[in-house]
Amino acid sequence: MKKDTALADLRKSYEQGALEEHESASEPLKQFEAWLADALTGGIPEPNAMTVATVSADGRPSTRPVLIKGCDARGIVWYSNYHSRKGRELEANPFAALQFHWVEMERVVRIEGKMEKVSAEESDHYFASRPLTHRIGAWASPQSEIIAGRGQIVARAAEFGLKFGLSPPRPEHWGGYRLVPDYWEFWQGRSSRLHDRIAYRLQDDGSWLRHRLAP
């Protein structure tokens, strides 16, 4: 690699905005909804993409990108295969973390808490709203398992397409997760690496303690 493109020399000055305590919302959900709205209307590629981090029973962490599908006072919702690696890890250890990185806005949101499955009714409702090919794909893919090649998945998709036609039911092994937050952190890039970090931690009485963290 040439000297002028060396990884150690790559730097960016963050100049897009600021996050002051008195300007941040008193509750983290309101702050998140405001930033998510900015991302959704700001022309950012895949503003709904987030990274989910899980930990196996033996303490080994892993991450992968998923898409947020719901957000309210109960928590953050996304959907997946319950038999996947992340599903197995959440079964063994229900605590997880999410991260949104909106590069163009120089913002990061981190969320930690306990994961739970959404109700079967919620999963059914969302599954029915998905494109047909996505519903077939939920049946075709033994997610995270070793397969012989792409042809195997294509063949399984054709098989289940013929089996279910236009009305595939939701597989029992596929559904929603909801992360119930007990910690939020909002990061806004600032110049000279003196970034803004506002954190919220859930208290025993259900209120949120807000404080600034050193960058």
Short mmCIF file of C-alpha atoms in Angstrom, two decimals:
data_model
loop_
_atom_site.label_atom_id
_atom_site.label_comp_id
_atom_site.label_asym_id
_atom_site.label_seq_id
_atom_site.Cartn_x
_atom_site.Cartn_y
_atom_site.Cartn_z
CA MET A 1 0.00 0.00 0.00
CA LYS A 2 1.33 3.42 -0.92
CA LYS A 3 2.26 5.81 1.85
CA ASP A 4 -0.47 8.30 0.86
CA THR A 5 -3.15 5.64 1.24
CA ALA A 6 -1.83 3.96 4.40
CA LEU A 7 -4.61 3.04 6.82
CA ALA A 8 -2.83 4.77 9.70
CA ASP A 9 -2.99 8.06 7.79
CA LEU A 10 -6.73 8.00 7.07
CA ARG A 11 -8.52 10.71 9.05
CA LYS A 12 -11.74 12.66 8.95
CA SER A 13 -12.69 15.89 10.64
CA TYR A 14 -16.23 15.77 12.01
CA GLU A 15 -18.02 19.06 11.45
CA GLN A 16 -21.71 18.22 10.88
CA GLY A 17 -23.27 19.06 14.23
CA ALA A 18 -23.30 19.05 18.01
CA LEU A 19 -25.21 17.40 20.83
CA GLU A 20 -25.54 19.38 24.05
CA GLU A 21 -27.23 18.12 27.20
CA HIS A 22 -29.77 20.94 27.28
CA GLU A 23 -30.68 20.25 23.64
CA SER A 24 -31.06 16.48 24.01
CA ALA A 25 -34.41 14.92 24.90
CA SER A 26 -35.16 14.03 28.51
CA GLU A 27 -35.92 10.46 27.44
CA PRO A 28 -33.76 8.40 25.05
CA LEU A 29 -36.62 7.15 22.87
CA LYS A 30 -37.56 10.72 21.93
CA GLN A 31 -33.93 11.49 21.07
CA PHE A 32 -33.70 8.33 18.97
CA GLU A 33 -36.93 9.06 17.13
CA ALA A 34 -35.64 12.52 16.25
CA TRP A 35 -32.33 11.21 14.93
CA LEU A 36 -34.01 8.34 13.09
CA ALA A 37 -36.36 10.82 11.42
CA ASP A 38 -33.33 12.86 10.32
CA ALA A 39 -31.76 9.73 8.85
CA LEU A 40 -34.97 8.69 7.07
CA THR A 41 -35.45 12.08 5.45
CA GLY A 42 -31.78 12.83 4.87
CA GLY A 43 -31.22 10.57 1.87
CA ILE A 44 -28.90 8.25 3.81
CA PRO A 45 -28.45 4.75 2.31
CA GLU A 46 -30.31 2.18 4.39
CA PRO A 47 -31.05 4.42 7.38
CA ASN A 48 -32.85 1.46 8.98
CA ALA A 49 -29.73 -0.73 9.06
CA MET A 50 -28.25 -1.58 12.44
CA THR A 51 -25.67 -3.97 13.83
CA VAL A 52 -26.77 -6.49 16.45
CA ALA A 53 -24.18 -7.97 18.81
CA THR A 54 -24.80 -11.20 20.70
CA VAL A 55 -22.70 -13.38 22.99
CA SER A 56 -22.56 -17.17 22.99
CA ALA A 57 -22.88 -19.31 26.09
CA ASP A 58 -19.06 -19.57 26.26
CA GLY A 59 -18.61 -15.79 26.05
CA ARG A 60 -17.70 -15.43 22.37
CA PRO A 61 -19.22 -12.26 20.83
CA SER A 62 -20.46 -11.91 17.25
CA THR A 63 -22.10 -9.17 15.18
CA ARG A 64 -24.16 -8.90 12.00
CA PRO A 65 -26.30 -6.28 10.23
CA VAL A 66 -30.10 -6.43 10.49
CA LEU A 67 -32.95 -4.00 9.75
CA ILE A 68 -35.09 -2.27 12.36
CA LYS A 69 -38.79 -2.98 11.79
CA GLY A 70 -40.39 -1.27 14.75
CA CYS A 71 -39.68 1.13 17.59
CA ASP A 72 -41.85 2.21 20.52
CA ALA A 73 -41.79 2.42 24.30
CA ARG A 74 -41.52 -1.38 24.48
CA GLY A 75 -38.25 -1.52 22.53
CA ILE A 76 -36.57 -2.03 19.16
CA VAL A 77 -37.93 -4.79 16.87
CA TRP A 78 -36.33 -6.81 14.10
CA TYR A 79 -36.98 -10.24 12.55
CA SER A 80 -34.88 -13.32 11.87
CA ASN A 81 -34.56 -17.09 11.90
CA TYR A 82 -34.73 -18.35 15.49
CA HIS A 83 -32.43 -21.27 14.55
CA SER A 84 -29.65 -19.02 13.21
CA ARG A 85 -26.41 -18.44 15.08
CA LYS A 86 -27.75 -15.21 16.60
CA GLY A 87 -30.97 -17.01 17.52
CA ARG A 88 -29.07 -19.77 19.31
CA GLU A 89 -26.88 -17.23 21.09
CA LEU A 90 -29.90 -15.21 22.23
CA GLU A 91 -31.46 -18.40 23.55
CA ALA A 92 -28.36 -19.00 25.67
CA ASN A 93 -27.77 -15.36 26.61
CA PRO A 94 -30.68 -12.94 26.04
CA PHE A 95 -28.64 -9.76 26.51
CA ALA A 96 -27.60 -7.97 23.33
CA ALA A 97 -26.53 -4.63 21.89
CA LEU A 98 -27.54 -2.66 18.80
CA GLN A 99 -25.69 0.05 16.91
CA PHE A 100 -26.80 2.49 14.25
CA HIS A 101 -24.04 4.31 12.35
CA TRP A 102 -25.28 7.13 10.16
CA VAL A 103 -21.98 8.03 8.55
CA GLU A 104 -23.25 10.97 6.51
CA MET A 105 -24.63 12.66 9.64
CA GLU A 106 -21.57 11.70 11.72
CA ARG A 107 -23.83 10.06 14.29
CA VAL A 108 -23.87 6.76 16.17
CA VAL A 109 -26.54 5.35 18.47
CA ARG A 110 -25.75 2.44 20.78
CA ILE A 111 -28.50 0.53 22.60
CA GLU A 112 -28.11 -2.24 25.17
CA GLY A 113 -30.65 -4.41 26.92
CA LYS A 114 -32.42 -7.74 27.13
CA MET A 115 -33.88 -9.39 24.05
CA GLU A 116 -37.27 -11.08 23.98
CA LYS A 117 -39.37 -12.61 21.22
CA VAL A 118 -42.34 -10.62 19.99
CA SER A 119 -45.76 -12.29 20.06
CA ALA A 120 -46.75 -14.82 17.41
CA GLU A 121 -49.46 -12.40 16.31
CA GLU A 122 -46.93 -9.63 15.70
CA SER A 123 -44.67 -12.00 13.78
CA ASP A 124 -47.61 -13.27 11.69
CA HIS A 125 -48.67 -9.72 10.84
CA TYR A 126 -45.21 -8.66 9.74
CA PHE A 127 -44.53 -11.89 7.85
CA ALA A 128 -47.74 -11.45 5.83
CA SER A 129 -46.59 -7.96 4.80
CA ARG A 130 -43.32 -9.19 3.28
CA PRO A 131 -42.83 -9.73 -0.47
CA LEU A 132 -43.62 -13.27 -1.59
CA THR A 133 -40.00 -14.06 -2.43
CA HIS A 134 -38.93 -13.03 1.07
CA ARG A 135 -41.56 -15.27 2.64
CA ILE A 136 -40.38 -18.21 0.52
CA GLY A 137 -36.80 -17.39 1.45
CA ALA A 138 -37.64 -17.76 5.15
CA TRP A 139 -38.55 -21.38 4.43
CA ALA A 140 -35.70 -22.04 1.98
CA SER A 141 -32.76 -20.88 4.07
CA PRO A 142 -31.44 -22.99 6.99
CA GLN A 143 -29.73 -19.82 8.18
CA SER A 144 -26.15 -20.14 9.47
CA GLU A 145 -25.88 -23.82 8.50
CA ILE A 146 -23.21 -25.08 6.08
CA ILE A 147 -24.61 -25.71 2.59
CA ALA A 148 -23.16 -27.30 -0.55
CA GLY A 149 -23.58 -24.18 -2.70
CA ARG A 150 -26.00 -21.51 -3.85
CA GLY A 151 -27.79 -24.06 -6.03
CA GLN A 152 -29.05 -25.78 -2.90
CA ILE A 153 -30.84 -22.62 -1.71
CA VAL A 154 -32.23 -21.88 -5.17
CA ALA A 155 -33.60 -25.43 -5.38
CA ARG A 156 -35.17 -25.19 -1.94
CA ALA A 157 -36.78 -21.86 -2.84
CA ALA A 158 -38.30 -23.45 -5.94
CA GLU A 159 -39.48 -26.40 -3.87
CA PHE A 160 -41.23 -24.28 -1.26
CA GLY A 161 -42.57 -21.93 -3.93
CA LEU A 162 -44.34 -24.87 -5.55
CA LYS A 163 -45.50 -26.18 -2.19
CA PHE A 164 -47.04 -22.97 -0.87
CA GLY A 165 -47.85 -20.98 -4.00
CA LEU A 166 -48.87 -17.41 -3.18
CA SER A 167 -49.68 -18.03 0.50
CA PRO A 168 -46.73 -19.41 2.44
CA PRO A 169 -47.43 -19.47 6.19
CA ARG A 170 -44.90 -18.14 8.67
CA PRO A 171 -42.42 -20.83 9.72
CA GLU A 172 -42.44 -21.50 13.46
CA HIS A 173 -38.66 -20.98 13.46
CA TRP A 174 -38.96 -17.43 12.07
CA GLY A 175 -40.18 -14.36 13.92
CA GLY A 176 -39.43 -11.13 15.70
CA TYR A 177 -37.11 -10.05 18.47
CA ARG A 178 -37.53 -7.00 20.66
CA LEU A 179 -34.60 -5.46 22.50
CA VAL A 180 -35.86 -3.87 25.72
CA PRO A 181 -33.33 -1.08 26.37
CA ASP A 182 -31.74 -0.27 29.69
CA TYR A 183 -28.91 1.79 28.20
CA TRP A 184 -28.72 4.24 25.29
CA GLU A 185 -25.79 6.28 24.01
CA PHE A 186 -25.84 9.02 21.38
CA TRP A 187 -22.56 10.01 19.69
CA GLN A 188 -22.13 13.09 17.54
CA GLY A 189 -18.78 13.60 15.84
CA ARG A 190 -16.99 16.85 16.65
CA SER A 191 -13.76 18.46 15.54
CA SER A 192 -10.39 17.60 17.15
CA ARG A 193 -11.85 14.25 18.28
CA LEU A 194 -13.71 16.04 21.09
CA HIS A 195 -16.91 14.21 20.26
CA ASP A 196 -20.24 14.59 22.06
CA ARG A 197 -21.51 11.51 23.92
CA ILE A 198 -24.80 11.63 25.81
CA ALA A 199 -25.81 8.46 27.64
CA TYR A 200 -29.05 7.39 29.32
CA ARG A 201 -29.20 4.64 31.92
CA LEU A 202 -32.46 3.13 33.20
CA GLN A 203 -33.02 3.54 36.93
CA ASP A 204 -34.89 1.23 39.30
CA ASP A 205 -37.88 3.59 39.39
CA GLY A 206 -38.23 3.52 35.59
CA SER A 207 -36.73 6.95 35.02
CA TRP A 208 -33.68 7.65 32.87
CA LEU A 209 -30.43 9.12 34.20
CA ARG A 210 -28.83 11.30 31.52
CA HIS A 211 -25.15 12.22 31.57
CA ARG A 212 -22.27 13.23 29.32
CA LEU A 213 -19.36 10.84 28.69
CA ALA A 214 -15.81 11.80 27.79
CA PRO A 215 -15.11 11.21 24.09
#
